[in-house]
mmCIF file of C-alpha atoms in Angstrom:
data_model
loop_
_atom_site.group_PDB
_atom_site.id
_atom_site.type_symbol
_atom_site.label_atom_id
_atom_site.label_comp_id
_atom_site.label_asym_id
_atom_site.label_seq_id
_atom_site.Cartn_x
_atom_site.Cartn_y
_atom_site.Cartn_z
ATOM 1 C CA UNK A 1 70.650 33.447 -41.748
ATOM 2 C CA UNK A 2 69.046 33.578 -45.614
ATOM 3 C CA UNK A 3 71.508 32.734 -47.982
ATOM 4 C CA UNK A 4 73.778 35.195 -49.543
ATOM 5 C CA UNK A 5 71.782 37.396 -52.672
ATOM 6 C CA UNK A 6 73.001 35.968 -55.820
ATOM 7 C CA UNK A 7 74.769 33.046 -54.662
ATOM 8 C CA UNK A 8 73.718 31.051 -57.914
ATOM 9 C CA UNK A 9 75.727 33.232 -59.698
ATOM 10 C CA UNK A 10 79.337 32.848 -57.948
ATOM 11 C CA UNK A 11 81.930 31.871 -59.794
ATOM 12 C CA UNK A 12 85.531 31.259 -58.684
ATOM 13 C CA UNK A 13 87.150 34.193 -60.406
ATOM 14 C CA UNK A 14 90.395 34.950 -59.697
ATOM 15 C CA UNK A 15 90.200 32.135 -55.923
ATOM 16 C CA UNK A 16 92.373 29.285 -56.309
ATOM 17 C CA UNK A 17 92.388 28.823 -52.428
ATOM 18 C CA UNK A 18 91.362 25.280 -52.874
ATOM 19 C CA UNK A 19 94.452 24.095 -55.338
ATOM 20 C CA UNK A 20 96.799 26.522 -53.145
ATOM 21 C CA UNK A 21 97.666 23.924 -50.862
ATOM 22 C CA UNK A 22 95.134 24.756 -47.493
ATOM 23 C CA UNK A 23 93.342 21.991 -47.482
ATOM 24 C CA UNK A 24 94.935 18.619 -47.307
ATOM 25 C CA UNK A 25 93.290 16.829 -50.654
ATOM 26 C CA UNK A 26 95.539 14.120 -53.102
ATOM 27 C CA UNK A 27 95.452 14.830 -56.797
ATOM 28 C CA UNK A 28 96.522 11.458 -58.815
ATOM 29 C CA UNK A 29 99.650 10.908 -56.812
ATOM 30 C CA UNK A 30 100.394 14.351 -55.708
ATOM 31 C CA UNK A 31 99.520 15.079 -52.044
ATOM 32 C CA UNK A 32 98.360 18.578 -51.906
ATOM 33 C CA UNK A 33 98.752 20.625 -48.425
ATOM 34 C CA UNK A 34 99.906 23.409 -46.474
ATOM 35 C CA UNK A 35 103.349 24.542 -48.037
ATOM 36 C CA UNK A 36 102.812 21.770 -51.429
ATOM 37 C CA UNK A 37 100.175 23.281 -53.784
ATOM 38 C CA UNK A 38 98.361 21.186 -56.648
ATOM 39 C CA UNK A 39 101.259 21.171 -59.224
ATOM 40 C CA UNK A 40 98.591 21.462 -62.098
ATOM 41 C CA UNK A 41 97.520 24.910 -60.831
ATOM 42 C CA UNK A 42 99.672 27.732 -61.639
ATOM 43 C CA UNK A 43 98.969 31.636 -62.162
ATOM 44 C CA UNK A 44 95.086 31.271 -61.264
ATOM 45 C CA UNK A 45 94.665 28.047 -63.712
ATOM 46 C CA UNK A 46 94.057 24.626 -64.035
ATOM 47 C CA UNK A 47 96.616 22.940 -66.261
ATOM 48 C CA UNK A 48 94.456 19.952 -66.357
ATOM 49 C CA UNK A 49 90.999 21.418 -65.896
ATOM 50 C CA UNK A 50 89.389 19.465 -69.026
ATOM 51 C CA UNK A 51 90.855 15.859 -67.282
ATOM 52 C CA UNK A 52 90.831 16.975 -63.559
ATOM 53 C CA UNK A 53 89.768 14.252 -61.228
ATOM 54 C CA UNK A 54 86.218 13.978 -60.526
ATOM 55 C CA UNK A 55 87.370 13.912 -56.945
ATOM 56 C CA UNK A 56 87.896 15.985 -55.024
ATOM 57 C CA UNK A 57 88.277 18.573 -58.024
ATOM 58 C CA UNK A 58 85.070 18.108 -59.883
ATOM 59 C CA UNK A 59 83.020 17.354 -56.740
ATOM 60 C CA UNK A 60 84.034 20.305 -54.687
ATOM 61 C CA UNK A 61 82.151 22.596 -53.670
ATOM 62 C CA UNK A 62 83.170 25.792 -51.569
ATOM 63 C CA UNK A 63 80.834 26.903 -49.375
ATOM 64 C CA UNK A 64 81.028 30.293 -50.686
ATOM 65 C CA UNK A 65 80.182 28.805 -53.965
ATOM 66 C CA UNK A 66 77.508 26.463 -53.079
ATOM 67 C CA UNK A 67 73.778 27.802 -54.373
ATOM 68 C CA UNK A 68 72.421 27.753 -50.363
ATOM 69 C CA UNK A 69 75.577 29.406 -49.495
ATOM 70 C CA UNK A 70 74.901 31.867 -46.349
ATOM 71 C CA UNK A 71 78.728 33.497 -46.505
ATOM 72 C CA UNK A 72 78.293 37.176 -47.951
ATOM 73 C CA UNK A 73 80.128 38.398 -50.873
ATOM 74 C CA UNK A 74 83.505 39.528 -48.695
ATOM 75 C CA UNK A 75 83.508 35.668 -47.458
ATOM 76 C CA UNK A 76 85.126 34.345 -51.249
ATOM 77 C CA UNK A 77 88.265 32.240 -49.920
ATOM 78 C CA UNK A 78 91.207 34.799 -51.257
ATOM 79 C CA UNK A 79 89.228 38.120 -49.546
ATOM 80 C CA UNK A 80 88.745 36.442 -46.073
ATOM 81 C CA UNK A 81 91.388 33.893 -46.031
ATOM 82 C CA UNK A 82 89.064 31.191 -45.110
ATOM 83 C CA UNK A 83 87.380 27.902 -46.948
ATOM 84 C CA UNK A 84 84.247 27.143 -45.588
ATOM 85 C CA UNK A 85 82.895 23.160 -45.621
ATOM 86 C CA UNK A 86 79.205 23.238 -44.635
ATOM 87 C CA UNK A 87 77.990 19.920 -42.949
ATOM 88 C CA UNK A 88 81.743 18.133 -43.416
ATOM 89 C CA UNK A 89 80.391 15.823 -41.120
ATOM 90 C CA UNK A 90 78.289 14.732 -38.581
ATOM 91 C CA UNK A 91 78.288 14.455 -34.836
ATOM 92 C CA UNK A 92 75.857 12.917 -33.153
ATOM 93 C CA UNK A 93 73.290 13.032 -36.121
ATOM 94 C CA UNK A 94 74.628 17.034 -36.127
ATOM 95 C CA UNK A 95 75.881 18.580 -39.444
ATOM 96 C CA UNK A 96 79.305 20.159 -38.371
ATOM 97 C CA UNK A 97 81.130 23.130 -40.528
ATOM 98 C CA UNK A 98 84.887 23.339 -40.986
ATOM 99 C CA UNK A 99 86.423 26.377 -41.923
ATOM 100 C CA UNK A 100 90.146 25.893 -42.907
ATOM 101 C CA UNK A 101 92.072 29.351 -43.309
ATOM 102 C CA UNK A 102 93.863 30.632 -46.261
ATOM 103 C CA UNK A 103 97.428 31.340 -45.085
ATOM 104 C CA UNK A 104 98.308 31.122 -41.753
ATOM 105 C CA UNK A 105 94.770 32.504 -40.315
ATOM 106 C CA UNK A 106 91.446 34.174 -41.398
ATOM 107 C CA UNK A 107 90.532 37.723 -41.533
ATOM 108 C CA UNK A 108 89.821 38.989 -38.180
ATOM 109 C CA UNK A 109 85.929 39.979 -39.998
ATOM 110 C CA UNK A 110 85.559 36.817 -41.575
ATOM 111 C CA UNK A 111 86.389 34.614 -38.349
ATOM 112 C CA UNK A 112 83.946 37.027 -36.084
ATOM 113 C CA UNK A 113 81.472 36.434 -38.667
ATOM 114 C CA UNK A 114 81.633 32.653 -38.586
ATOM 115 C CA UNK A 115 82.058 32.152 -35.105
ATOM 116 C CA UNK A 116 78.652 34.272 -34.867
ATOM 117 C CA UNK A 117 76.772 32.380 -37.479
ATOM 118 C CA UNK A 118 77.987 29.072 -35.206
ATOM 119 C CA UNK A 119 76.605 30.569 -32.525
ATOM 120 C CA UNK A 120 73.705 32.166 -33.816
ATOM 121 C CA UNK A 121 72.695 29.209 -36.112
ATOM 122 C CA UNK A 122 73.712 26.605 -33.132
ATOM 123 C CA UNK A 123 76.146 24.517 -35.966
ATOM 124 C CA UNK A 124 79.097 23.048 -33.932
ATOM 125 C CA UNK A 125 82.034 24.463 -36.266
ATOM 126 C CA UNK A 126 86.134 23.460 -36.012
ATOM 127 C CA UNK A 127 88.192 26.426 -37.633
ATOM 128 C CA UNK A 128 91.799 25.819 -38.275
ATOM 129 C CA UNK A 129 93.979 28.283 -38.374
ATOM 130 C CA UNK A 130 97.407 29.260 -37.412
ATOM 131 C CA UNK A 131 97.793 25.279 -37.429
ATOM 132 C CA UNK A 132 95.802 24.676 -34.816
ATOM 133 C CA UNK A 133 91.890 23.265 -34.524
ATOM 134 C CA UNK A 134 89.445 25.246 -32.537
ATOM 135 C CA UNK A 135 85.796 24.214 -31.605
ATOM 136 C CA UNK A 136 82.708 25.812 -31.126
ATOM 137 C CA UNK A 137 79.906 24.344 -29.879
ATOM 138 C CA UNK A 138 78.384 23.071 -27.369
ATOM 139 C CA UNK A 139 80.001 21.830 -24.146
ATOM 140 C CA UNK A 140 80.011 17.990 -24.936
ATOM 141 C CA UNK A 141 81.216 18.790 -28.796
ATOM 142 C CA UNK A 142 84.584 20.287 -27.413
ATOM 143 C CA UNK A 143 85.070 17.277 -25.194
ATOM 144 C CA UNK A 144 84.673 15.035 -27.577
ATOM 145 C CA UNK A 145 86.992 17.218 -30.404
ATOM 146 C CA UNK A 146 89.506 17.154 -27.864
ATOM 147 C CA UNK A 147 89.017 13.601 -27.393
ATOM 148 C CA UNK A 148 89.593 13.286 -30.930
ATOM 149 C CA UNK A 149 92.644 15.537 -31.334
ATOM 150 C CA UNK A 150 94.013 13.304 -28.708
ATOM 151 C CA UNK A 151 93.718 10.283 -31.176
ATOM 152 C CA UNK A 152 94.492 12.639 -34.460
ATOM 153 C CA UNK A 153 95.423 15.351 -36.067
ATOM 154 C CA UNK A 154 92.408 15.199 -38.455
ATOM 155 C CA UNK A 155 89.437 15.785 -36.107
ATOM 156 C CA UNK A 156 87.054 15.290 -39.524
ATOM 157 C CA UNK A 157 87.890 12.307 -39.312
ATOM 158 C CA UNK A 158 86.737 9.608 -36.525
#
């Protein structure tokens, strides 16, 4: 799929999904996840956006906000209820998307629509949502993500 028109000109706006606590992150010595937002980020701000940590804050990148993004418009965080990580990492020399929802699961639209541009695209993709990792891929990629879920909870992560 061509990337998303004007996707060079996103900006965050009012989408703090990323300091709301979805995706598991540590800022200085505050663990950020599910249930514990960043405690510097409060009514749609940054409290310490001048000093923010390069990383993760500085260095991140949604995929709705990267330049090359291919999410439409509708797919900013807050309107589908779903951060997208392009490439996250790599199986077998394979570029694998993770898609981590916003609240206890994506839109129905914006899950159809990423599931699709797995498929379509052939990029194996884990979406979490309702607390649980899902795969799609092909055959061997599931086995071996439920190989890993057997070993962790973090399937990113080898």
């Amino acid at each position: 799929m061509p990337a998303a028109p004007n996707a060079n000109a996103r900006r965050c706006g009012e989408c703090t999904a990323c300091c709301d606590g979805w995706l598991k992150i540590r800022i200085g010595d505050h663990d950020v996840k599910p249930g514990h937002p960043c405690p510097f980020s409060g009514a749609g701000k940054c409290a310490i956006y001048d000093t923010r940590p390069v990383d993760p804050c500085r260095n991140f990148v949604c995929g709705w906000l990267a330049p090359t993004s291919p999410l439409p418009e509708w797919m900013r965080p807050d309107r589908s209820h779903l951060i997208f990580l392009p490439a996250s990492f790599t199986w077998r020399t394979i570029p694998v998307d993770v898609a981590v929802a916003v609240g206890a699961r994506p839109r129905a639209k914006a899950r159809a629509w990423l599931e699709a541009f797995s498929r379509d695209a052939r990029r194996p993709l884990l979406l979490q949502a309702d607390g649980e990792w899902q795969a799609h891929g092909p055959p061997d990629f599931l086995h071996d993500m439920v190989e890993r879920l057997a070993r962790t909870d973090d399937p990113t992560r080898s």
